[in-house]
Amino acid sequence: SVKGVATDCFSLLHRGCTDIICCIFFIVAIVGYVAVGILAWTHGDPRKVIYPTDSLGQYCGQGKLEKKPLLFYFNMMKCASPMVLLEFQCPTPQCFFFFLCVEKCPDRTLTLVTAIAKPEDWKYYKSYCREDPGNKPMTEILQKKLCPAYLISSKPCKAFRCFPSLGKKGEVITVGDQDKFNDGEKIRDAKDLVAGMKNATVVMEGRQVAMKIFEDYTKSWYWILICLLIAVVLSLIFIVLLRYLAGIMVWVMILMVIAVVACGIAYSSIKYVNLKDTAGSNITLQQLGFQPDFSVYLHIRQTWLAFIIILAILEVIIIIILIFLRNRIRIAVELMKEASRAVGYVMSSLFYPIFTFFLLTIVIAYWGITAVFLSTSSEPVYKVFNETDCPHGRQTCEPENFTISAMKTDCPRSECLFAFYGGETPYHKYLIFFQFYNVFLFFWCANFVTALGQMTLAGAFASYYWAPNKPNDMPAYPLCASLGRSLRYHTGSLAFGSLILAIVQIIRVLLEYIDHKLKGAENKFAKFLLCCLKCCFWCLEKFIKFINRNAYIMVAIYGKNFCRSARDAFFLLMRNVIRVVVLDKVTDFILFLGKLLIVGLVGIFAFFFFSGQTDAFKDAAPSLHYYWVPILTVLVGSYLIAHGFFSVYAMCVDTLFLCFCEDLERNDGSAARPYHMTTELRYILMKDADAAQTPTSRDETMQLTPPDKTMEN
């Protein structure tokens, strides 16, 4: 019977667990992932990447040093390498000095010799000693490194470190308004500090940018959430309007995308013309180089010229595509109307992306937290430092018993100081494996969540298609029923498909890492080979995503295992390749324009709000270092939100299309084997098939007949 054919697809009596081995493997992997997280949280300490560490491995601004948040260097002249300043490692055994946590940076330039002579200066000077020197003579103080040989007027930087406050008088470098300073040994020029500061500044700049970006997020996070909420509301409005006004809304979306891009071209042209007589606006982007503050580029005419060219090319491409696909778009609009009917019977599907987003947020948060704890789970390593030759130089030592050790006896003037974070335990030896495992499980779990959403939606919309009497023969709660079937019977299939995709993605990550390491290589063949591999695996990832998506639809319909479903879906699509190319992908293009419209509208609002270029928002907009930070965040977030909501329609269209192709091959339209497609869907897709095969008779082919035995076979 007709009802029997429909229920054959979704009957729980005919279903069984698929890909059980992969399901077990996935569960074991998740248990291992939790174990890695527990290990990371046990050994890790995120303070290592937030707070500077003194020579004894103590965190500045934490614990007993809570009132001393800044790191002060005893002698920057001896070890000015950025590796020393940032990673606390001296390049040679002869070069060692102390890092000291202080309450504030020195604001005077003094030497130990001059400070001891004046009680007031000596009291101030002792606040920068690692221990109270008491009444010890100056030679002993310097020999035991109790106090620095000199202080230089310094300022705290964003990374909580004290750096000399260098200035300029004309062309002369100054420190503390003086062009010379006494380092305790001789008079030096202030410019001698530049060599030590230059490399340190380059390395510190990246950390300062990161700190500024973090500050921008703390100031603008609620405005970012408001913009993302606007994206959610716009997406819901468009989806609801598609449900009731699909035909009108599709053309409205298309015209609005063209209008938004045109407005972008017009605005960029106005800015380009207005900057014509502005001083410094005619330099090229190449001359300007990279600037962390992107707002600098907006004062260059070449930037706006690039915007004009890019937007114009995009506008032309969209218009050309619309001209050549105008007839297909009309048919795709009808398919969208049919999808709207299906969504109307499964209204809860509109809110399912929120559940997927929630699960993905958990996966991303778990991965990020675990990665931070893993990267900070190393232990402090102490090494022997000495200014003179020492056989134990750079060897590992224990600060607790160093004074009574043989190392101290052999090298009386040596010190056991904190060098870096590391470790030699079995846990630390396998730390790189744990990091790799964390990344791999992140890809696997993220793909699994996405796959679960695809199969759940596919099962819900397929229940609509195969119901003989819509909606009476549909389950009471089709989305919940489909989610239950997916988790109960097909967790293994979901894990199998997401595992294949995760393997390809991790290979792409490794290729990107190798490419980064080989950037300075001169081997052209190696670069060419790596480029080819990256391209091939990118294509492979796209192909696997396409196969997986359709395989999940077949699993949701028939309950077969992943490999068989993937094979059936692939050959079914190949037998209907014309429809796939000219109709299904046209619908995807229309939905992409919808996403582009949401992103464009929210992005324009975010740009004018955060940049402060509109008087209406100047008082409300937060003061930021880089206003492009929240704008980029809003653009990416808006696209993900729009993609999540429009993916419901995309999945509905793909499911109906695959069910239609399967329906054509299983049934012939007779009383014994009637079609399950609605009259409207049959009209849309059968007319498109006739048009694709005989273009000249497209306008004459209005009468629909069942497919002959050749098509059925």
XYZ file of C-alpha atoms in Angstrom:
713
model
C 0.000 0.000 0.000
C 0.959 3.625 -0.316
C 1.098 3.998 3.450
C 3.207 0.881 3.715
C 5.790 2.283 1.331
C 6.042 5.470 3.364
C 6.272 3.818 6.735
C 8.919 1.437 5.372
C 11.303 4.390 5.353
C 10.809 5.400 8.980
C 9.501 2.343 10.817
C 11.537 1.692 13.953
C 10.806 -2.030 13.548
C 12.972 -2.142 10.434
C 15.793 -0.055 11.899
C 18.887 -1.225 13.689
C 22.071 0.347 15.007
C 24.474 1.196 12.201
C 28.285 1.333 12.225
C 28.476 0.008 15.780
C 32.283 -0.359 15.730
C 32.742 3.316 14.891
C 30.205 4.240 17.569
C 32.231 2.361 20.192
C 35.431 3.911 18.890
C 33.866 7.386 19.128
C 32.718 6.830 22.717
C 36.207 5.638 23.699
C 37.718 8.693 21.993
C 35.369 11.002 23.923
C 36.320 9.314 27.202
C 39.987 9.814 26.269
C 39.262 13.434 25.422
C 37.777 13.988 28.878
C 40.846 12.305 30.414
C 43.154 14.646 28.480
C 41.118 17.605 29.711
C 41.378 16.448 33.322
C 45.147 15.994 32.952
C 45.471 19.454 31.407
C 43.370 21.112 34.107
C 45.389 19.329 36.794
C 48.809 20.373 35.477
C 48.009 23.612 33.655
C 48.158 27.146 34.965
C 46.903 29.913 32.628
C 48.666 32.521 34.764
C 51.873 31.623 32.901
C 50.635 33.380 29.764
C 49.034 36.301 31.603
C 51.494 37.364 34.281
C 55.293 37.863 34.048
C 57.552 35.647 36.154
C 60.558 36.715 38.210
C 63.899 34.895 38.529
C 62.489 32.603 41.219
C 59.494 31.533 39.103
C 56.984 33.626 41.079
C 54.094 35.403 39.340
C 54.152 39.175 39.522
C 50.870 40.549 40.844
C 49.806 37.225 42.358
C 49.876 35.791 45.874
C 52.425 37.454 48.145
C 53.491 39.611 45.184
C 49.961 40.898 44.626
C 51.074 44.513 45.070
C 54.053 44.062 42.715
C 52.572 43.519 39.226
C 55.506 44.816 37.132
C 58.696 43.046 36.069
C 61.986 44.930 36.419
C 65.289 43.899 34.751
C 68.519 44.278 36.726
C 70.732 44.941 33.694
C 69.248 45.234 30.248
C 72.588 46.035 28.664
C 74.025 42.557 29.247
C 71.142 40.518 27.891
C 68.979 42.541 25.532
C 67.820 39.621 23.437
C 64.027 39.485 23.071
C 64.208 35.796 23.934
C 65.566 36.816 27.345
C 63.003 39.522 27.926
C 60.007 37.463 26.913
C 60.957 33.846 27.616
C 63.372 34.408 30.509
C 66.224 32.576 28.778
C 69.784 33.942 28.511
C 71.661 32.998 25.330
C 75.018 32.349 27.041
C 76.154 31.045 30.456
C 78.129 34.217 31.008
C 75.131 36.459 30.611
C 72.758 36.275 33.512
C 70.754 38.770 35.470
C 67.687 38.929 37.648
C 64.041 39.640 36.955
C 62.374 41.285 39.917
C 58.692 41.979 40.600
C 58.206 45.604 41.635
C 55.300 47.827 42.612
C 56.174 50.528 40.099
C 58.884 51.197 37.550
C 61.814 53.430 38.550
C 61.271 57.064 37.662
C 64.850 58.174 38.380
C 68.205 57.435 36.794
C 70.649 56.477 39.565
C 73.752 54.360 40.087
C 74.501 52.248 43.120
C 77.543 54.410 43.846
C 75.619 57.684 43.969
C 72.584 56.187 45.750
C 74.584 54.820 48.713
C 75.999 58.286 49.355
C 72.534 59.821 49.916
C 70.170 58.238 52.500
C 67.033 59.383 50.668
C 68.204 57.955 47.331
C 69.454 54.759 49.023
C 66.056 54.146 50.621
C 64.422 54.512 47.194
C 67.130 52.394 45.528
C 66.683 49.466 47.965
C 63.081 48.965 46.763
C 64.594 47.537 43.570
C 66.942 45.088 45.333
C 66.044 41.403 45.449
C 66.793 41.395 49.192
C 67.760 43.973 51.793
C 71.536 44.565 51.434
C 71.817 45.879 54.987
C 75.219 47.401 55.689
C 77.118 45.211 53.220
C 79.821 46.969 51.209
C 79.115 47.908 47.627
C 81.523 45.316 46.189
C 79.719 42.510 48.008
C 76.321 43.828 46.891
C 77.405 43.783 43.265
C 79.166 40.415 43.571
C 76.076 38.702 45.054
C 73.724 40.547 42.704
C 71.663 41.835 45.600
C 70.909 45.134 43.855
C 71.194 46.406 40.286
C 74.316 48.403 39.385
C 72.116 51.224 38.151
C 68.506 52.311 37.686
C 67.149 53.872 34.523
C 63.992 55.934 34.393
C 61.419 53.528 32.934
C 57.763 53.208 32.016
C 55.464 50.158 32.278
C 54.331 48.629 28.994
C 51.135 46.720 28.325
C 52.890 43.412 29.047
C 53.549 44.485 32.676
C 57.281 45.049 32.136
C 59.500 48.055 32.814
C 61.323 49.451 29.789
C 63.595 52.525 29.687
C 61.601 55.639 28.783
C 63.558 56.684 25.733
C 62.942 60.071 24.139
C 64.414 62.440 21.595
C 65.893 65.918 21.701
C 66.243 66.805 18.078
C 68.156 63.853 16.653
C 69.698 62.793 20.002
C 68.292 59.769 21.881
C 67.645 60.531 25.568
C 66.682 58.560 28.652
C 65.238 60.492 31.578
C 65.843 63.732 29.647
C 69.589 62.954 29.558
C 71.592 61.822 26.553
C 74.020 59.849 28.776
C 73.738 57.596 31.829
C 76.064 55.816 34.243
C 75.737 52.016 34.334
C 77.977 51.712 37.393
C 81.033 50.975 35.313
C 81.247 53.772 32.787
C 79.334 56.619 31.169
C 77.198 55.370 28.272
C 75.170 57.077 25.555
C 71.405 56.650 25.797
C 71.402 55.360 22.228
C 73.209 52.229 23.501
C 69.860 51.130 24.934
C 68.200 51.290 21.530
C 69.832 48.058 20.300
C 68.502 46.203 23.297
C 65.080 47.810 23.075
C 64.604 47.522 19.322
C 64.326 43.734 19.104
C 62.382 43.600 22.336
C 59.897 46.152 21.019
C 59.308 44.141 17.845
C 58.498 41.006 19.809
C 56.535 42.871 22.464
C 54.440 44.613 19.820
C 52.546 41.416 19.049
C 51.702 40.937 22.705
C 50.688 44.587 23.053
C 48.359 44.246 20.052
C 46.829 41.151 21.646
C 46.307 43.043 24.907
C 44.689 45.964 23.059
C 42.385 43.578 21.199
C 41.439 41.992 24.522
C 40.688 45.443 25.960
C 38.553 46.267 22.916
C 36.525 43.112 23.494
C 35.984 44.006 27.158
C 34.683 47.444 26.124
C 32.532 46.386 23.188
C 31.290 42.855 23.967
C 27.744 43.946 24.802
C 27.519 45.993 21.591
C 28.808 42.981 19.668
C 26.062 40.872 21.261
C 23.479 43.483 20.282
C 24.683 43.378 16.664
C 24.587 39.579 16.664
C 21.089 39.729 18.160
C 20.099 42.000 15.265
C 21.485 39.335 12.909
C 19.362 36.698 14.665
C 16.222 38.849 14.383
C 16.869 39.640 10.700
C 17.501 35.957 9.935
C 14.283 34.926 11.689
C 12.308 37.628 9.861
C 13.668 36.486 6.503
C 13.004 32.820 7.286
C 9.424 33.512 8.435
C 8.761 35.699 5.396
C 10.171 32.944 3.178
C 7.631 30.626 4.745
C 4.691 32.780 3.611
C 6.104 34.930 0.776
C 8.813 32.750 -0.723
C 8.460 34.016 -4.300
C 8.485 37.701 -3.378
C 11.216 37.362 -0.745
C 13.647 35.620 -3.091
C 13.484 38.460 -5.594
C 13.590 41.039 -2.784
C 16.771 39.384 -1.441
C 18.367 39.417 -4.874
C 17.543 43.091 -5.498
C 18.641 44.123 -1.990
C 22.006 42.368 -2.389
C 22.574 44.280 -5.628
C 21.516 47.513 -3.889
C 23.783 46.939 -0.844
C 26.825 46.262 -3.049
C 25.979 49.335 -5.144
C 25.807 51.459 -1.976
C 29.221 50.129 -1.001
C 30.612 51.187 -4.388
C 29.052 54.644 -4.066
C 30.339 55.188 -0.509
C 33.854 54.035 -1.446
C 33.823 56.361 -4.465
C 32.844 59.335 -2.288
C 35.643 58.593 0.194
C 38.118 58.159 -2.673
C 37.217 61.564 -4.117
C 37.186 63.355 -0.733
C 40.722 62.178 0.068
C 42.098 63.643 -3.155
C 43.601 66.783 -1.568
C 44.364 65.276 1.846
C 48.062 65.252 2.770
C 49.634 61.803 2.817
C 46.631 60.062 1.252
C 48.393 59.293 -2.034
C 51.017 56.913 -0.647
C 50.654 53.301 -1.731
C 49.724 50.358 0.462
C 53.131 48.856 -0.258
C 54.853 51.965 1.062
C 52.660 51.986 4.163
C 53.345 48.339 4.986
C 51.527 46.387 7.692
C 49.879 48.429 10.440
C 48.091 46.781 13.388
C 45.696 49.736 13.477
C 43.603 49.119 10.366
C 42.035 52.577 10.573
C 45.290 53.950 9.134
C 44.463 52.288 5.816
C 41.147 54.158 5.614
C 43.073 57.415 5.191
C 44.760 56.114 2.024
C 43.066 56.629 -1.357
C 44.404 53.331 -2.684
C 42.437 51.456 -0.020
C 39.130 52.887 -1.202
C 40.125 52.290 -4.820
C 40.659 48.618 -3.954
C 37.203 48.532 -2.305
C 35.645 50.044 -5.438
C 37.292 47.477 -7.724
C 36.433 44.481 -5.506
C 32.802 45.527 -5.027
C 32.395 46.348 -8.712
C 33.699 42.924 -9.740
C 31.354 41.292 -7.210
C 28.409 43.322 -8.540
C 29.160 42.389 -12.140
C 29.547 38.685 -11.289
C 26.209 38.624 -9.425
C 24.381 40.410 -12.255
C 25.867 38.134 -14.941
C 24.931 35.029 -12.958
C 21.395 36.340 -12.493
C 21.026 37.065 -16.223
C 22.157 33.605 -17.307
C 20.215 31.799 -14.565
C 17.007 33.850 -14.709
C 14.874 30.926 -15.912
C 16.444 28.506 -13.426
C 15.876 31.032 -10.663
C 12.153 31.074 -11.453
C 12.026 27.315 -11.054
C 14.221 27.479 -7.950
C 11.760 29.978 -6.468
C 9.005 27.408 -6.910
C 11.195 24.830 -5.183
C 11.704 27.297 -2.329
C 7.929 27.598 -2.046
C 7.651 23.822 -1.703
C 10.408 23.872 0.902
C 8.452 26.573 2.736
C 5.456 24.255 2.900
C 7.627 21.544 4.430
C 9.093 24.014 6.929
C 5.553 25.112 7.751
C 4.709 21.571 8.885
C 7.969 21.367 10.881
C 8.136 24.893 12.332
C 10.371 23.768 15.198
C 13.123 23.214 12.607
C 13.602 27.004 12.408
C 14.938 26.989 15.969
C 17.060 23.848 15.669
C 20.186 25.856 14.610
C 20.147 27.386 18.112
C 20.590 23.880 19.554
C 23.410 23.170 17.083
C 25.053 26.499 17.940
C 24.818 25.666 21.650
C 26.520 22.293 21.129
C 29.230 23.853 18.943
C 29.841 26.499 21.607
C 30.452 23.740 24.163
C 32.845 21.946 21.784
C 34.791 25.135 20.976
C 34.938 26.222 24.624
C 36.171 22.803 25.761
C 38.835 22.756 23.043
C 39.989 26.312 23.796
C 40.185 25.829 27.568
C 41.966 22.489 27.197
C 44.446 24.003 24.726
C 45.278 26.843 27.130
C 45.764 24.489 30.069
C 47.879 22.102 27.971
C 50.112 24.923 26.762
C 50.617 26.083 30.359
C 51.010 22.661 31.995
C 54.816 22.701 31.889
C 56.829 23.087 35.078
C 59.423 25.779 35.909
C 62.961 24.733 34.992
C 65.897 26.234 36.891
C 69.426 26.394 35.493
C 72.865 27.354 36.734
C 74.006 30.825 35.651
C 77.469 32.263 36.227
C 79.372 35.259 34.880
C 82.661 33.338 34.754
C 83.480 29.954 33.239
C 81.692 27.190 35.121
C 81.524 23.469 34.222
C 77.915 23.370 35.396
C 76.738 26.367 33.375
C 73.226 25.978 31.929
C 72.706 22.693 33.778
C 69.413 22.018 35.530
C 69.426 22.723 39.260
C 67.132 22.735 42.300
C 66.916 26.145 44.023
C 65.920 24.600 47.367
C 69.218 22.801 47.952
C 71.501 24.617 45.513
C 73.527 26.398 48.214
C 74.737 23.045 49.628
C 75.166 21.311 46.272
C 78.410 20.394 44.508
C 77.546 22.893 41.761
C 77.692 25.780 44.211
C 80.958 24.420 45.652
C 82.571 24.212 42.204
C 81.212 27.591 41.129
C 80.858 29.814 44.223
C 79.572 32.804 42.253
C 76.914 30.839 40.364
C 73.163 31.186 40.895
C 70.257 28.755 40.403
C 67.691 30.841 38.515
C 64.419 30.267 36.757
C 65.107 29.699 33.040
C 61.891 28.628 31.295
C 58.861 26.346 31.489
C 59.301 22.725 30.499
C 59.500 19.303 32.103
C 60.969 15.845 31.715
C 58.182 13.695 33.182
C 56.291 11.195 30.966
C 53.393 13.649 30.894
C 55.571 16.438 29.503
C 57.181 14.105 26.967
C 53.746 13.305 25.498
C 52.479 16.881 25.729
C 52.717 17.410 21.971
C 50.631 14.256 21.462
C 47.961 15.602 23.822
C 47.868 18.883 21.890
C 47.444 16.988 18.618
C 44.732 14.809 20.169
C 42.925 17.932 21.402
C 42.884 19.460 17.910
C 41.824 16.203 16.226
C 38.971 15.576 18.677
C 37.865 19.170 18.224
C 37.438 18.607 14.482
C 35.758 15.244 15.061
C 33.282 16.550 17.663
C 32.492 19.718 15.703
C 31.811 17.665 12.567
C 29.708 15.239 14.603
C 27.509 18.070 15.930
C 27.077 19.441 12.405
C 26.279 15.969 11.066
C 23.715 15.409 13.831
C 21.940 18.591 12.802
C 21.932 17.582 9.133
C 20.555 14.102 9.799
C 17.941 15.399 12.232
C 16.606 17.964 9.772
C 16.786 15.474 6.903
C 14.737 12.931 8.859
C 12.105 15.533 9.751
C 11.701 16.817 6.181
C 11.809 13.319 4.687
C 8.924 12.336 6.961
C 6.994 15.186 5.338
C 7.854 14.035 1.816
C 7.017 10.341 2.281
C 3.773 10.945 4.168
C 0.916 9.934 1.801
C -1.575 12.174 3.555
C 0.188 15.368 4.663
C 0.266 16.201 7.518
C -1.919 13.496 9.046
C 0.588 10.693 8.399
C 3.525 12.689 9.783
C 4.838 12.046 13.329
C 3.375 14.302 16.014
C 6.811 15.809 16.688
C 8.847 15.116 13.544
C 11.983 16.976 14.643
C 12.188 15.301 18.060
C 11.405 11.915 16.505
C 14.177 12.388 13.954
C 16.661 13.494 16.632
C 15.798 10.427 18.697
C 16.279 8.094 15.708
C 19.604 9.699 14.835
C 21.043 9.330 18.326
C 19.551 5.920 19.089
C 20.328 4.114 15.839
C 22.834 6.139 13.836
C 25.417 7.605 16.214
C 27.965 5.261 14.624
C 27.177 6.508 11.122
C 27.448 10.120 12.266
C 30.785 9.354 13.928
C 32.032 7.528 10.816
C 31.277 10.377 8.425
C 32.636 13.041 10.772
C 35.790 10.963 11.384
C 36.608 10.846 7.656
C 36.126 14.597 7.404
C 38.198 15.240 10.552
C 41.124 13.206 9.155
C 41.166 15.315 5.984
C 40.928 18.536 8.008
C 43.796 17.590 10.318
C 45.926 16.775 7.254
C 45.159 20.252 5.906
C 46.241 21.757 9.239
C 49.526 19.832 9.059
C 50.078 21.024 5.490
C 49.513 24.626 6.584
C 52.015 24.118 9.407
C 54.606 22.701 6.995
C 53.954 25.576 4.596
C 54.549 28.054 7.428
C 57.851 26.373 8.299
C 59.006 26.335 4.654
C 58.242 29.975 3.907
C 61.918 30.873 3.876
C 62.955 27.809 1.857
C 64.450 28.249 -1.589
C 63.286 24.875 -2.963
C 60.736 25.824 -5.630
C 59.722 22.223 -6.281
C 58.878 21.660 -2.612
C 56.735 24.799 -2.585
C 54.958 23.730 -5.772
C 54.323 20.232 -4.419
C 53.002 21.608 -1.135
C 50.723 24.018 -2.987
C 49.326 21.135 -5.072
C 48.728 19.040 -1.960
C 46.908 21.900 -0.228
C 44.701 22.406 -3.279
C 43.935 18.681 -3.613
C 43.003 18.260 0.044
C 40.847 21.390 -0.088
C 38.918 19.871 -2.995
C 38.773 16.523 -1.185
C 37.301 18.175 1.907
C 34.571 19.859 -0.167
C 33.773 16.570 -1.914
C 33.566 14.651 1.370
C 31.249 17.293 2.835
C 28.989 16.906 -0.208
C 28.974 13.109 0.046
C 28.445 13.140 3.815
C 25.515 15.528 3.585
C 23.641 13.340 1.113
C 24.678 10.141 2.895
C 23.079 11.430 6.109
C 19.839 12.052 4.195
C 19.808 8.437 2.954
C 20.614 7.150 6.448
C 17.729 9.213 7.848
C 15.359 7.749 5.235
C 16.333 4.068 5.119
C 18.445 3.496 8.224
C 21.293 1.814 6.318
C 24.948 2.107 7.308
C 27.073 5.059 6.251
C 29.054 3.480 3.403
C 26.001 1.964 1.720
C 24.046 5.196 2.122
C 26.940 7.242 0.706
C 27.187 4.911 -2.289
C 23.420 4.991 -2.925
C 23.285 8.779 -2.608
C 26.260 9.319 -4.909
C 24.956 7.129 -7.743
C 21.448 8.510 -7.328
C 22.801 12.037 -7.782
C 24.946 10.964 -10.735
C 21.859 9.562 -12.451
C 20.255 12.989 -11.955
C 23.349 15.108 -12.446
C 21.613 17.653 -14.699
C 19.048 18.433 -12.030
C 21.785 18.687 -9.403
C 23.745 21.235 -11.417
C 20.974 23.392 -12.843
C 18.475 23.390 -9.982
C 19.800 22.296 -6.609
C 22.912 24.481 -6.883
C 20.895 27.453 -8.122
C 18.864 27.202 -4.927
C 22.094 27.148 -2.924
C 23.165 30.332 -4.742
C 19.907 32.067 -3.811
C 20.343 31.086 -0.165
C 23.939 32.340 -0.292
C 22.661 35.719 -1.475
C 20.354 35.724 1.542
C 23.316 35.147 3.877
C 25.256 37.857 2.056
C 22.369 40.275 2.556
C 22.174 39.632 6.321
C 25.950 40.041 6.698
C 25.933 43.187 4.556
C 23.135 44.905 6.494
C 24.562 44.089 9.927
C 28.113 44.854 8.752
C 27.141 48.312 7.471
C 25.467 49.106 10.789
C 28.501 47.836 12.748
C 30.926 49.869 10.597
C 29.132 53.184 11.079
C 28.553 52.488 14.781
C 32.039 51.379 15.882
C 33.991 53.691 13.549
C 32.152 56.751 14.889
C 31.828 58.216 11.403
C 28.154 58.999 11.989
C 27.127 61.759 14.407
C 24.185 59.699 15.662
C 26.498 57.037 17.134
C 29.497 59.123 18.272
C 28.390 59.402 21.904
C 27.188 55.805 22.203
C 30.145 54.078 20.529
C 32.871 52.837 22.917
C 36.422 54.216 22.679
C 38.509 51.457 21.085
C 42.113 50.896 20.039
C 41.076 49.040 16.860
C 37.446 49.456 15.824
C 37.918 46.746 13.173
C 38.048 44.144 15.975
C 34.314 44.255 16.838
C 33.404 44.846 13.181
C 35.172 41.668 12.018
C 33.690 39.774 14.945
C 30.203 40.954 14.007
C 30.725 40.050 10.331
C 31.924 36.527 11.103
C 29.260 36.011 13.773
C 26.490 37.329 11.509
C 27.514 34.992 8.716
C 27.536 32.005 11.077
C 24.103 32.968 12.422
C 22.648 33.510 8.948
C 24.243 30.280 7.760
C 22.703 28.436 10.696
C 19.162 29.641 9.958
C 19.377 29.403 6.166
C 20.881 25.921 6.495
C 17.397 24.773 7.517
C 16.071 25.731 4.087
C 19.172 24.369 2.359
C 18.767 21.028 4.124
C 15.066 21.003 3.328
C 15.719 21.631 -0.379
C 18.459 18.962 -0.515
C 16.251 16.434 1.280
C 13.223 17.070 -0.938
C 15.433 16.904 -4.025
C 17.004 13.577 -3.031
C 13.625 12.153 -2.034
C 12.227 13.263 -5.391
C 14.995 11.461 -7.294
C 14.452 8.337 -5.180
C 10.687 8.596 -5.670
C 11.118 8.685 -9.459
C 13.151 5.473 -9.427
C 10.958 3.577 -6.948
C 7.564 4.522 -8.342
C 5.997 5.044 -11.760
C 2.908 7.112 -10.972
C 0.493 4.194 -11.383
C -2.257 3.299 -8.945
C -0.101 0.480 -7.574
C 2.994 2.634 -7.185
C 1.949 6.298 -7.014
C 4.393 9.150 -6.535
C 4.767 10.582 -3.032
C 5.733 14.045 -4.242
C 3.180 16.800 -4.108
C 1.597 17.987 -7.345
C 3.470 21.295 -7.087
C 6.880 19.647 -6.581
C 6.223 17.212 -9.433
C 5.346 20.112 -11.701
C 8.525 22.015 -10.759
C 11.062 19.227 -11.090
C 9.522 17.304 -13.986
C 9.198 20.499 -15.987
C 12.848 21.303 -15.265
C 13.887 17.830 -16.409
C 12.002 18.234 -19.675
C 13.524 21.682 -20.160
C 17.029 20.371 -19.569
C 16.584 17.577 -22.114
C 14.707 19.516 -24.841
C 15.273 23.244 -24.497
C 13.382 24.112 -27.670
C 10.173 22.610 -26.362
C 10.442 24.055 -22.856
C 7.516 26.431 -23.291
C 5.378 23.786 -24.977
C 5.913 21.016 -22.417
C 3.165 21.621 -19.923
C 1.529 18.220 -19.647
C 3.262 15.987 -17.091
C 3.471 12.269 -17.728
C 4.942 9.519 -15.542
C 8.558 8.593 -16.338
C 8.911 5.724 -18.790
C 10.584 2.420 -17.993
C 13.942 3.677 -19.260
C 14.033 6.508 -16.681
C 12.751 4.151 -14.028
C 15.519 1.656 -14.749
